[in-house]
Short mmCIF file of C-alpha atoms and ligand atoms in Angstrom, two decimals:
data_model
loop_
_atom_site.label_atom_id
_atom_site.label_comp_id
_atom_site.label_asym_id
_atom_site.label_seq_id
_atom_site.Cartn_x
_atom_site.Cartn_y
_atom_site.Cartn_z
CA MET A 25 -72.39 -86.48 157.73
CA SER A 26 -70.27 -88.75 155.61
CA LEU A 27 -70.78 -88.08 151.92
CA SER A 28 -71.57 -91.69 151.16
CA THR A 29 -74.53 -91.63 153.53
CA GLY A 30 -76.32 -88.92 151.59
CA THR A 31 -78.10 -88.76 148.25
CA ILE A 32 -77.30 -86.67 145.21
CA ILE A 33 -80.54 -85.37 143.72
CA THR A 34 -80.33 -84.15 140.14
CA VAL A 35 -83.27 -82.44 138.51
CA ALA A 36 -83.84 -82.77 134.77
CA PRO A 37 -86.57 -80.18 134.35
CA THR A 38 -87.18 -79.88 130.61
CA GLY A 39 -85.64 -82.42 128.20
CA ALA A 40 -86.04 -82.24 124.46
CA GLU A 41 -89.05 -84.45 123.95
CA HIS A 42 -92.15 -82.83 125.48
CA ALA A 43 -93.89 -80.04 123.58
CA LYS A 44 -94.77 -76.93 125.56
CA SER A 45 -98.22 -77.03 123.94
CA ASP A 46 -98.85 -80.46 125.48
CA VAL A 47 -97.16 -79.71 128.82
CA PRO A 48 -97.80 -76.03 129.63
CA ASN A 49 -95.93 -76.17 132.96
CA LEU A 50 -92.69 -77.32 131.29
CA PRO A 51 -89.95 -74.73 131.95
CA VAL A 52 -88.73 -73.51 128.56
CA THR A 53 -87.69 -69.86 128.90
CA LEU A 54 -84.56 -68.82 130.76
CA ALA A 55 -86.69 -67.12 133.43
CA GLU A 56 -88.77 -70.28 133.88
CA LEU A 57 -85.65 -72.41 134.04
CA VAL A 58 -83.97 -70.24 136.68
CA SER A 59 -87.05 -70.05 138.87
CA THR A 60 -87.52 -73.83 138.53
CA ALA A 61 -83.87 -74.34 139.48
CA GLN A 62 -84.27 -72.15 142.56
CA ASP A 63 -87.42 -73.98 143.65
CA CYS A 64 -85.74 -77.35 143.16
CA GLU A 65 -82.60 -76.30 145.03
CA ARG A 66 -84.75 -75.18 147.95
CA VAL A 67 -86.29 -78.65 148.30
CA GLY A 68 -83.14 -80.75 147.86
CA ALA A 69 -81.63 -80.72 144.35
CA ALA A 70 -77.85 -80.30 144.07
CA MET A 71 -77.42 -80.60 140.31
CA ILE A 72 -79.46 -79.60 137.26
CA HIS A 73 -79.38 -81.43 133.92
CA VAL A 74 -80.19 -78.79 131.33
CA HIS A 75 -81.79 -78.85 127.89
CA ILE A 76 -82.76 -75.46 126.54
CA ARG A 77 -85.42 -74.24 124.13
CA ASP A 78 -85.56 -71.41 121.58
CA GLU A 79 -88.06 -68.55 121.30
CA ASN A 80 -90.61 -71.00 119.87
CA ALA A 81 -90.04 -73.43 122.75
CA LYS A 82 -88.27 -75.87 120.39
CA PRO A 83 -85.08 -77.65 121.54
CA THR A 84 -81.89 -75.80 120.60
CA LEU A 85 -78.15 -76.15 121.15
CA ASP A 86 -77.44 -72.52 120.30
CA LEU A 87 -74.09 -71.73 121.95
CA GLY A 88 -74.96 -68.16 122.93
CA ARG A 89 -78.14 -69.29 124.68
CA LEU A 90 -76.25 -72.12 126.39
CA LYS A 91 -73.62 -69.69 127.71
CA ASP A 92 -76.34 -67.32 128.98
CA THR A 93 -78.06 -70.24 130.67
CA VAL A 94 -74.90 -71.42 132.43
CA ALA A 95 -74.17 -67.86 133.57
CA ALA A 96 -77.71 -67.28 134.88
CA LEU A 97 -77.88 -70.59 136.75
CA ARG A 98 -74.43 -69.96 138.29
CA GLU A 99 -75.40 -66.47 139.32
CA GLN A 100 -78.80 -67.29 140.77
CA THR A 101 -78.32 -70.77 142.24
CA ASN A 102 -75.61 -72.92 143.79
CA LEU A 103 -76.59 -75.93 141.69
CA ILE A 104 -74.00 -77.87 139.72
CA VAL A 105 -74.84 -77.00 136.12
CA GLN A 106 -74.82 -79.99 133.80
CA LEU A 107 -75.53 -79.38 130.12
CA SER A 108 -76.95 -82.12 127.95
CA THR A 109 -74.78 -83.10 125.01
CA GLY A 110 -77.52 -85.54 124.03
CA GLY A 111 -79.77 -82.76 122.82
CA ALA A 112 -82.65 -83.97 120.67
CA VAL A 113 -82.40 -87.08 118.47
CA THR A 114 -82.23 -84.81 115.42
CA ASP A 115 -79.20 -82.78 116.59
CA PRO A 116 -75.98 -83.25 114.58
CA GLU A 117 -72.80 -84.35 116.32
CA SER A 118 -71.05 -81.03 115.62
CA ASP A 119 -73.72 -79.08 117.54
CA ARG A 120 -73.62 -81.59 120.38
CA LEU A 121 -69.83 -81.29 120.69
CA ARG A 122 -69.99 -77.50 120.63
CA VAL A 123 -72.07 -77.60 123.85
CA LEU A 124 -68.76 -78.09 125.71
CA ASP A 125 -67.69 -74.57 124.69
CA ALA A 126 -70.34 -73.19 127.05
CA LEU A 127 -68.05 -74.52 129.84
CA PRO A 128 -70.60 -75.99 132.23
CA ASP A 129 -69.53 -77.69 135.47
CA SER A 130 -70.67 -81.02 134.05
CA ALA A 131 -72.03 -82.48 130.82
CA SER A 132 -73.77 -85.69 129.89
CA CYS A 133 -72.00 -88.28 127.75
CA THR A 134 -74.16 -91.13 126.51
CA MET A 135 -72.24 -94.36 126.16
CA GLY A 136 -73.84 -95.85 123.06
CA THR A 137 -76.56 -95.85 120.44
CA VAL A 138 -80.04 -96.87 121.50
CA ASN A 139 -83.49 -97.12 119.97
CA PHE A 140 -85.48 -94.25 121.49
CA GLY A 141 -89.18 -94.85 121.03
CA ASP A 142 -89.68 -94.64 117.26
CA ASP A 143 -86.37 -92.80 116.86
CA VAL A 144 -82.68 -93.64 117.20
CA PHE A 145 -80.43 -91.84 119.68
CA LEU A 146 -77.12 -92.08 117.86
CA ASN A 147 -73.85 -92.17 119.81
CA ARG A 148 -71.01 -93.56 117.70
CA TRP A 149 -67.84 -94.73 119.45
CA GLU A 150 -65.67 -92.04 117.81
CA PHE A 151 -68.15 -89.38 118.91
CA ILE A 152 -68.12 -90.65 122.50
CA VAL A 153 -64.31 -90.50 122.49
CA GLU A 154 -64.38 -86.93 121.20
CA LEU A 155 -66.83 -85.91 123.93
CA HIS A 156 -64.74 -87.61 126.63
CA LYS A 157 -61.52 -85.95 125.44
CA GLY A 158 -63.23 -82.58 124.99
CA MET A 159 -64.36 -82.70 128.60
CA GLN A 160 -60.91 -83.73 129.82
CA GLU A 161 -59.38 -80.76 127.96
CA ARG A 162 -61.91 -78.27 129.34
CA GLY A 163 -62.10 -79.60 132.91
CA ILE A 164 -65.79 -80.49 132.58
CA VAL A 165 -66.96 -83.38 134.76
CA PRO A 166 -68.92 -85.94 132.73
CA GLU A 167 -71.97 -87.85 133.75
CA TYR A 168 -71.93 -91.08 131.73
CA GLU A 169 -75.51 -91.79 130.69
CA ILE A 170 -76.36 -95.46 130.34
CA PHE A 171 -79.51 -96.46 128.46
CA ASP A 172 -78.66 -100.15 128.16
CA ILE A 173 -76.41 -102.47 130.15
CA GLY A 174 -73.91 -103.09 127.34
CA GLN A 175 -73.08 -99.38 127.40
CA LEU A 176 -71.34 -100.00 130.73
CA ALA A 177 -68.90 -102.29 128.94
CA SER A 178 -68.20 -99.39 126.56
CA LEU A 179 -67.56 -97.16 129.58
CA HIS A 180 -64.87 -99.57 130.82
CA ARG A 181 -63.32 -99.55 127.35
CA LEU A 182 -63.38 -95.74 127.26
CA LEU A 183 -61.74 -95.32 130.66
CA ASP A 184 -59.17 -98.04 129.96
CA LYS A 185 -58.15 -96.47 126.65
CA TYR A 186 -58.46 -92.75 127.33
CA GLY A 187 -58.05 -92.37 131.07
CA PRO A 188 -60.18 -90.93 133.87
CA PRO A 189 -62.49 -87.97 133.41
CA ALA A 190 -61.84 -84.42 134.55
CA GLY A 191 -62.03 -84.35 138.33
CA GLY A 192 -60.85 -87.98 138.49
CA HIS A 193 -64.16 -89.43 139.69
CA VAL A 194 -66.52 -91.54 137.57
CA HIS A 195 -70.24 -90.83 137.89
CA VAL A 196 -72.85 -92.80 135.97
CA ASP A 197 -76.55 -92.18 135.42
CA LEU A 198 -78.76 -95.16 134.59
CA VAL A 199 -81.58 -93.94 132.37
CA MET A 200 -84.07 -96.78 132.60
CA GLY A 201 -87.38 -97.55 130.94
CA VAL A 202 -86.81 -95.81 127.58
CA PRO A 203 -88.69 -97.85 124.95
CA GLY A 204 -85.70 -99.45 123.22
CA GLY A 205 -83.39 -99.39 126.24
CA MET A 206 -83.13 -101.40 129.46
CA PRO A 207 -86.31 -101.86 131.50
CA GLY A 208 -86.92 -99.70 134.56
CA ASP A 209 -87.10 -102.20 137.39
CA ALA A 210 -85.13 -103.31 140.44
CA GLU A 211 -83.85 -106.51 138.85
CA THR A 212 -82.26 -104.62 135.94
CA LEU A 213 -80.80 -101.95 138.21
CA VAL A 214 -79.08 -104.63 140.30
CA ALA A 215 -77.83 -106.34 137.13
CA ALA A 216 -76.37 -103.04 135.90
CA MET A 217 -74.59 -102.44 139.20
CA ARG A 218 -72.30 -105.40 138.55
CA LEU A 219 -70.78 -103.50 135.62
CA ILE A 220 -70.44 -100.07 137.21
CA PRO A 221 -66.71 -99.25 137.57
CA LYS A 222 -65.18 -99.72 141.01
CA ASP A 223 -65.29 -96.55 143.14
CA ALA A 224 -67.79 -94.93 140.76
CA THR A 225 -71.04 -93.43 141.99
CA PHE A 226 -74.30 -93.92 140.15
CA SER A 227 -77.66 -92.31 140.00
CA ALA A 228 -80.75 -93.66 138.31
CA THR A 229 -83.91 -92.36 136.75
CA GLY A 230 -86.93 -94.22 135.45
CA ILE A 231 -88.82 -92.89 132.46
CA GLY A 232 -92.61 -92.55 132.72
CA ARG A 233 -94.22 -95.08 134.99
CA SER A 234 -90.88 -96.64 135.93
CA ALA A 235 -89.94 -93.46 137.87
CA LEU A 236 -91.00 -94.74 141.30
CA PRO A 237 -89.71 -98.32 141.08
CA VAL A 238 -86.33 -97.08 139.84
CA MET A 239 -86.13 -94.40 142.53
CA LEU A 240 -86.88 -96.88 145.31
CA ALA A 241 -84.50 -99.47 143.86
CA SER A 242 -81.67 -96.96 143.52
CA LEU A 243 -82.07 -95.67 147.06
CA SER A 244 -82.07 -99.16 148.50
CA ALA A 245 -79.00 -100.12 146.45
CA GLY A 246 -76.90 -97.12 147.54
CA GLY A 247 -77.49 -95.17 144.34
CA HIS A 248 -78.38 -91.53 143.81
CA LEU A 249 -81.45 -90.03 142.12
CA ARG A 250 -82.39 -88.07 139.03
CA VAL A 251 -85.95 -86.83 138.75
CA GLY A 252 -87.74 -84.26 136.63
CA MET A 253 -90.21 -83.54 133.86
CA GLU A 254 -87.67 -84.58 131.21
CA ASP A 255 -88.28 -88.12 132.45
CA THR A 256 -91.86 -88.16 133.69
CA ILE A 257 -94.84 -85.85 133.55
CA SER A 258 -97.14 -87.94 135.72
CA TYR A 259 -96.89 -87.84 139.49
CA ALA A 260 -99.22 -90.77 140.12
CA ARG A 261 -101.63 -92.81 138.05
CA GLY A 262 -103.95 -90.29 136.37
CA GLU A 263 -102.28 -87.28 138.05
CA ARG A 264 -100.03 -84.88 136.14
CA VAL A 265 -96.89 -83.45 137.75
CA LYS A 266 -97.54 -79.98 139.19
CA ASP A 267 -93.96 -78.82 138.73
CA ASN A 268 -90.38 -80.08 138.95
CA ALA A 269 -90.06 -79.11 142.60
CA GLN A 270 -92.88 -81.54 143.43
CA LEU A 271 -90.77 -84.38 142.00
CA VAL A 272 -87.62 -83.22 143.79
CA ALA A 273 -89.50 -82.87 147.09
CA ARG A 274 -90.79 -86.43 146.79
CA ALA A 275 -87.28 -87.73 146.04
CA ALA A 276 -85.85 -85.78 148.98
CA GLY A 277 -88.54 -87.18 151.29
CA LEU A 278 -87.81 -90.74 150.22
CA ALA A 279 -84.06 -90.15 150.59
CA ARG A 280 -84.65 -88.97 154.16
CA ILE A 281 -86.81 -92.01 154.89
CA ALA A 282 -83.94 -94.14 153.57
CA GLN A 283 -81.66 -92.26 156.02
CA ARG A 284 -79.63 -90.97 153.09
CA PRO A 285 -80.76 -87.32 153.06
CA PRO A 286 -80.15 -85.00 150.11
CA LEU A 287 -76.56 -83.76 149.79
CA ALA A 288 -75.91 -80.04 149.43
CA SER A 289 -74.31 -78.94 146.17
CA VAL A 290 -71.04 -78.15 147.95
CA GLN A 291 -70.84 -81.77 149.14
CA VAL A 292 -71.70 -83.08 145.70
CA ARG A 293 -68.96 -80.93 144.13
CA GLU A 294 -66.49 -82.62 146.43
CA LEU A 295 -67.87 -86.10 145.78
CA LEU A 296 -67.88 -85.75 141.98
CA GLY A 297 -64.65 -83.76 141.68
CA VAL A 298 -66.29 -80.52 140.53
CA LYS A 299 -63.75 -78.08 141.90
CA GLY A 300 -64.47 -74.71 143.49
CA GLU A 301 -67.67 -73.25 144.86
CA LYS A 302 -69.01 -72.76 141.34
CA GLY A 303 -65.92 -73.22 139.23
CA LEU A 304 -64.55 -75.79 136.86
CA ALA A 305 -62.83 -79.04 137.69
CA ASP A 306 -59.07 -79.27 137.48
CA VAL A 307 -57.96 -80.29 134.04
CA ALA A 308 -57.19 -84.00 134.30
CA VAL A 309 -54.38 -84.33 131.79
N1 KMH B 23 -83.00 -86.22 124.53
C1 KMH B 23 -82.44 -87.51 124.34
C2 KMH B 23 -82.38 -87.84 122.89
C3 KMH B 23 -78.78 -86.43 127.38
O1 KMH B 23 -79.37 -85.44 127.80
O2 KMH B 23 -77.56 -86.51 127.34
C4 KMH B 23 -81.07 -87.61 124.91
C5 KMH B 23 -80.87 -87.20 126.30
C6 KMH B 23 -79.59 -87.60 126.88
O3 KMH B 23 -81.68 -86.55 126.93
ZN1 ZN B 24 -81.23 -85.16 128.85
#
């Protein structure tokens, strides 16, 4: 199968926004995260976008915990391990930059500041540049997270000024339907595609009720998929998600119907420039 005819499925199982008390099936401990990752891999995920929690189930960027998480996921799954550098809206830049020292395969890099519900998700230009360079130096493959279309113009500026990412391939994730960001619908996804760098791949995820329209639009437009309880906790109107694997299984089923079946993690490593069975990308500079 040619790589371009398949679909990358990323699972974002936890996020930083939902409280465990409100969403009891949210994976928050390391054991819960690993077993979620295994279940999701079994039904079609190739990559995992990771936010971790502390002993009180609160979001944390503790470096020791992050390193343990990367090690456990590498040992017990074949998934590409992507750490969030977005963290929670309250996390300082220094903590978010330090995430890179956990040396994941991949890390998120949000391309601009956006209103985020009642909060602000702050991503200053200088901070973005530091993240991009930090990943180049460490051989970590970025996923450029785009919450609004103008952030794609910033991505062009970043690549023009500071060169390609580790691994040489550009991969973008459209995070659609955040209150304050771009809407989660087919029209907006198509509009965003015009600004995605040539030869880049993109995935898309829709927050809340935009999950299904965005998934269907992305599949039909040749894009890849991110799903998970970070982004939605309802499976259908009035029906809560059972677990992350349920969301991945639905995405995998739709990808098969679209005749772009889920790609195995080894194929996704090749596509995104994540070198080695479970290792790091070549350092780009
Ligand atoms: N939790 C959001 C404030 C990322 O992971 O890089 C940011 C976020 C993006 O989830
Ligand atoms: Zn995230």
